[in-house]
PDB file of C-alpha atoms in Angstrom:
ATOM      1  CA  UNK A  17       0.000   0.000   0.000  1.00 55.00           C
ATOM      2  CA  UNK A  18       2.820   2.424   0.780  1.00 54.00           C
ATOM      3  CA  UNK A  19       4.575   1.633  -2.519  1.00 57.00           C
ATOM      4  CA  UNK A  20       1.680   2.945  -4.544  1.00 62.00           C
ATOM      5  CA  UNK A  21       1.332   6.018  -2.364  1.00 62.00           C
ATOM      6  CA  UNK A  22       1.343   9.477  -3.849  1.00 72.00           C
ATOM      7  CA  UNK A  23       3.452  10.555  -0.901  1.00 74.00           C
ATOM      8  CA  UNK A  24       7.100   9.630  -1.616  1.00 74.00           C
ATOM      9  CA  UNK A  25       8.144  10.162   1.998  1.00 74.00           C
ATOM     10  CA  UNK A  26       5.775   7.385   3.087  1.00 72.00           C
ATOM     11  CA  UNK A  27       7.321   4.913   0.654  1.00 74.00           C
ATOM     12  CA  UNK A  28      10.859   5.727   1.802  1.00 78.00           C
ATOM     13  CA  UNK A  29       9.780   5.500   5.449  1.00 77.00           C
ATOM     14  CA  UNK A  30       8.216   2.074   4.916  1.00 77.00           C
ATOM     15  CA  UNK A  31      11.442   0.724   3.387  1.00 80.00           C
ATOM     16  CA  UNK A  32      13.617   1.558   6.388  1.00 87.00           C
ATOM     17  CA  UNK A  33      11.321   1.357   9.412  1.00 89.00           C
ATOM     18  CA  UNK A  34      11.648  -2.406   9.998  1.00 88.00           C
ATOM     19  CA  UNK A  35      15.462  -2.662   9.691  1.00 90.00           C
ATOM     20  CA  UNK A  36      15.939   0.431  11.852  1.00 91.00           C
ATOM     21  CA  UNK A  37      13.536  -0.923  14.501  1.00 92.00           C
ATOM     22  CA  UNK A  38      15.369  -4.254  14.577  1.00 91.00           C
ATOM     23  CA  UNK A  39      18.752  -2.523  14.868  1.00 91.00           C
ATOM     24  CA  UNK A  40      17.525  -0.392  17.774  1.00 90.00           C
ATOM     25  CA  UNK A  41      16.038  -3.429  19.538  1.00 86.00           C
ATOM     26  CA  UNK A  42      19.278  -5.417  19.196  1.00 83.00           C
ATOM     27  CA  UNK A  43      21.334  -2.482  20.453  1.00 84.00           C
ATOM     28  CA  UNK A  44      19.049  -2.030  23.470  1.00 81.00           C
ATOM     29  CA  UNK A  45      19.159  -5.698  24.490  1.00 76.00           C
ATOM     30  CA  UNK A  46      22.890  -5.498  25.087  1.00 75.00           C
ATOM     31  CA  UNK A  47      22.114  -3.675  28.330  1.00 76.00           C
ATOM     32  CA  UNK A  48      19.325  -5.984  29.493  1.00 76.00           C
ATOM     33  CA  UNK A  49      19.538  -9.312  31.359  1.00 78.00           C
ATOM     34  CA  UNK A  50      18.545 -11.061  28.129  1.00 73.00           C
ATOM     35  CA  UNK A  51      22.213 -11.205  27.167  1.00 74.00           C
ATOM     36  CA  UNK A  52      22.845 -13.465  30.172  1.00 80.00           C
ATOM     37  CA  UNK A  53      21.034 -16.250  28.327  1.00 80.00           C
ATOM     38  CA  UNK A  54      24.092 -16.564  26.093  1.00 80.00           C
ATOM     39  CA  UNK A  55      26.534 -17.048  28.971  1.00 84.00           C
ATOM     40  CA  UNK A  56      27.272 -20.663  30.006  1.00 88.00           C
ATOM     41  CA  UNK A  57      27.606 -19.741  33.684  1.00 86.00           C
ATOM     42  CA  UNK A  58      23.916 -18.770  33.661  1.00 82.00           C
ATOM     43  CA  UNK A  59      23.058 -22.462  33.536  1.00 86.00           C
ATOM     44  CA  UNK A  60      25.541 -23.707  36.123  1.00 86.00           C
ATOM     45  CA  UNK A  61      24.281 -24.819  39.520  1.00 86.00           C
ATOM     46  CA  UNK A  62      25.772 -23.892  42.852  1.00 88.00           C
ATOM     47  CA  UNK A  63      25.522 -25.290  46.365  1.00 90.00           C
ATOM     48  CA  UNK A  64      22.453 -23.171  47.140  1.00 90.00           C
ATOM     49  CA  UNK A  65      20.602 -24.667  44.166  1.00 91.00           C
ATOM     50  CA  UNK A  66      21.423 -28.169  45.354  1.00 93.00           C
ATOM     51  CA  UNK A  67      20.170 -27.308  48.856  1.00 96.00           C
ATOM     52  CA  UNK A  68      16.905 -25.958  47.441  1.00 95.00           C
ATOM     53  CA  UNK A  69      16.421 -29.154  45.414  1.00 95.00           C
ATOM     54  CA  UNK A  70      17.020 -31.258  48.530  1.00 96.00           C
ATOM     55  CA  UNK A  71      14.404 -29.218  50.410  1.00 97.00           C
ATOM     56  CA  UNK A  72      11.923 -29.767  47.577  1.00 96.00           C
ATOM     57  CA  UNK A  73      12.553 -33.524  47.687  1.00 97.00           C
ATOM     58  CA  UNK A  74      11.722 -33.515  51.411  1.00 97.00           C
ATOM     59  CA  UNK A  75       8.197 -32.257  50.658  1.00 97.00           C
ATOM     60  CA  UNK A  76       5.846 -35.077  49.599  1.00 96.00           C
ATOM     61  CA  UNK A  77       3.488 -34.731  46.651  1.00 96.00           C
ATOM     62  CA  UNK A  78      -0.056 -33.875  47.656  1.00 96.00           C
ATOM     63  CA  UNK A  79       1.010 -32.047  50.813  1.00 96.00           C
ATOM     64  CA  UNK A  80      -0.424 -28.694  51.859  1.00 96.00           C
ATOM     65  CA  UNK A  81       2.620 -26.421  52.073  1.00 97.00           C
ATOM     66  CA  UNK A  82       3.093 -22.935  53.451  1.00 96.00           C
ATOM     67  CA  UNK A  83       6.226 -21.298  52.051  1.00 95.00           C
ATOM     68  CA  UNK A  84       7.867 -18.090  50.935  1.00 93.00           C
ATOM     69  CA  UNK A  85       8.415 -17.092  47.317  1.00 92.00           C
ATOM     70  CA  UNK A  86      11.760 -18.911  47.018  1.00 92.00           C
ATOM     71  CA  UNK A  87      10.311 -22.411  46.646  1.00 94.00           C
ATOM     72  CA  UNK A  88       6.732 -21.528  45.757  1.00 95.00           C
ATOM     73  CA  UNK A  89       6.867 -21.891  41.968  1.00 93.00           C
ATOM     74  CA  UNK A  90       8.511 -25.299  42.244  1.00 95.00           C
ATOM     75  CA  UNK A  91       5.834 -26.619  44.600  1.00 96.00           C
ATOM     76  CA  UNK A  92       2.635 -25.630  42.800  1.00 94.00           C
ATOM     77  CA  UNK A  93       2.508 -28.481  40.288  1.00 94.00           C
ATOM     78  CA  UNK A  94       1.543 -31.250  42.709  1.00 94.00           C
ATOM     79  CA  UNK A  95       0.986 -29.635  46.100  1.00 96.00           C
ATOM     80  CA  UNK A  96      -1.424 -27.113  47.600  1.00 95.00           C
ATOM     81  CA  UNK A  97       0.665 -24.030  48.334  1.00 96.00           C
ATOM     82  CA  UNK A  98      -0.013 -21.131  50.692  1.00 96.00           C
ATOM     83  CA  UNK A  99       1.939 -17.915  51.081  1.00 94.00           C
ATOM     84  CA  UNK A 100       3.775 -17.842  54.423  1.00 91.00           C
ATOM     85  CA  UNK A 101       1.504 -16.257  57.014  1.00 86.00           C
ATOM     86  CA  UNK A 102      -1.380 -16.177  54.540  1.00 86.00           C
ATOM     87  CA  UNK A 103      -3.327 -19.193  55.786  1.00 80.00           C
ATOM     88  CA  UNK A 104      -4.416 -18.432  59.357  1.00 82.00           C
ATOM     89  CA  UNK A 105      -6.620 -21.103  60.863  1.00 83.00           C
ATOM     90  CA  UNK A 106      -5.429 -23.672  58.322  1.00 88.00           C
ATOM     91  CA  UNK A 107      -2.471 -25.619  59.631  1.00 92.00           C
ATOM     92  CA  UNK A 108      -0.571 -26.891  56.583  1.00 95.00           C
ATOM     93  CA  UNK A 109       1.153 -30.268  56.565  1.00 96.00           C
ATOM     94  CA  UNK A 110       4.510 -28.647  55.790  1.00 97.00           C
ATOM     95  CA  UNK A 111       6.064 -25.248  56.464  1.00 97.00           C
ATOM     96  CA  UNK A 112       9.103 -24.639  54.254  1.00 96.00           C
ATOM     97  CA  UNK A 113      11.115 -21.456  54.560  1.00 95.00           C
ATOM     98  CA  UNK A 114      14.302 -19.925  53.280  1.00 94.00           C
ATOM     99  CA  UNK A 115      16.072 -18.271  56.197  1.00 92.00           C
ATOM    100  CA  UNK A 116      17.954 -15.994  53.761  1.00 88.00           C
ATOM    101  CA  UNK A 117      14.701 -14.658  52.300  1.00 81.00           C
ATOM    102  CA  UNK A 118      15.210 -11.226  53.841  1.00 78.00           C
ATOM    103  CA  UNK A 119      12.871 -11.395  56.788  1.00 74.00           C
ATOM    104  CA  UNK A 120      12.405  -8.125  58.668  1.00 73.00           C
ATOM    105  CA  UNK A 121      13.449  -9.961  61.818  1.00 82.00           C
ATOM    106  CA  UNK A 122      15.756 -12.933  61.251  1.00 85.00           C
ATOM    107  CA  UNK A 123      14.197 -16.258  62.219  1.00 89.00           C
ATOM    108  CA  UNK A 124      16.269 -17.854  64.965  1.00 90.00           C
ATOM    109  CA  UNK A 125      14.054 -20.892  65.661  1.00 94.00           C
ATOM    110  CA  UNK A 126      12.155 -22.048  62.552  1.00 95.00           C
ATOM    111  CA  UNK A 127      10.012 -24.596  64.430  1.00 96.00           C
ATOM    112  CA  UNK A 128       8.893 -21.960  66.941  1.00 95.00           C
ATOM    113  CA  UNK A 129       8.141 -19.620  64.023  1.00 94.00           C
ATOM    114  CA  UNK A 130       5.940 -22.256  62.326  1.00 94.00           C
ATOM    115  CA  UNK A 131       4.102 -22.890  65.591  1.00 94.00           C
ATOM    116  CA  UNK A 132       3.666 -19.149  66.084  1.00 93.00           C
ATOM    117  CA  UNK A 133       1.979 -18.982  62.664  1.00 93.00           C
ATOM    118  CA  UNK A 134      -0.214 -21.987  63.510  1.00 94.00           C
ATOM    119  CA  UNK A 135      -0.667 -22.323  67.290  1.00 93.00           C
ATOM    120  CA  UNK A 136      -3.105 -25.209  66.793  1.00 93.00           C
ATOM    121  CA  UNK A 137      -0.362 -27.417  65.294  1.00 93.00           C
ATOM    122  CA  UNK A 138       2.979 -28.834  66.396  1.00 96.00           C
ATOM    123  CA  UNK A 139       5.816 -29.017  63.898  1.00 97.00           C
ATOM    124  CA  UNK A 140       9.079 -30.897  63.864  1.00 97.00           C
ATOM    125  CA  UNK A 141      12.151 -30.346  61.749  1.00 97.00           C
ATOM    126  CA  UNK A 142      12.122 -32.667  58.754  1.00 97.00           C
ATOM    127  CA  UNK A 143      14.972 -31.250  56.676  1.00 97.00           C
ATOM    128  CA  UNK A 144      17.542 -28.507  56.996  1.00 96.00           C
ATOM    129  CA  UNK A 145      20.045 -27.754  54.272  1.00 94.00           C
ATOM    130  CA  UNK A 146      21.852 -24.439  54.289  1.00 91.00           C
ATOM    131  CA  UNK A 147      19.216 -21.735  54.585  1.00 92.00           C
ATOM    132  CA  UNK A 148      16.318 -24.012  53.584  1.00 96.00           C
ATOM    133  CA  UNK A 149      14.227 -25.496  56.386  1.00 97.00           C
ATOM    134  CA  UNK A 150      11.324 -27.929  56.025  1.00 98.00           C
ATOM    135  CA  UNK A 151       9.073 -28.622  59.011  1.00 97.00           C
ATOM    136  CA  UNK A 152       6.361 -31.252  59.149  1.00 97.00           C
ATOM    137  CA  UNK A 153       3.200 -31.325  61.245  1.00 93.00           C
TER     138      UNK A 153
END
């Protein structure tokens, strides 16, 4: 449609707009985290990743779990997941927390913290690996 236009500026604009847009987009992505996808170290695992995986293995499928954002996405496929502190009156089977999450007050005793959230339940430590703690009712 622009090629048959009676406005020559529109035809010249249409010829260069796509290549210029692509060039600008490529130049801008050099400063975004997207470039990290090309680095091999992006896909390497560290000790913290292994500890998180071990914590996930300690949580049985079908369990009702209360957790922070660190493990939440990995638990939703086959467990019922609640945000930590967001399920009052419903004592979950498992409370899983990351002690390095950035709590306003550091958690010294994870079991006492779980029982403070759910006074009607008693929890015991099931797994502890690094900063990841899993407690079972």
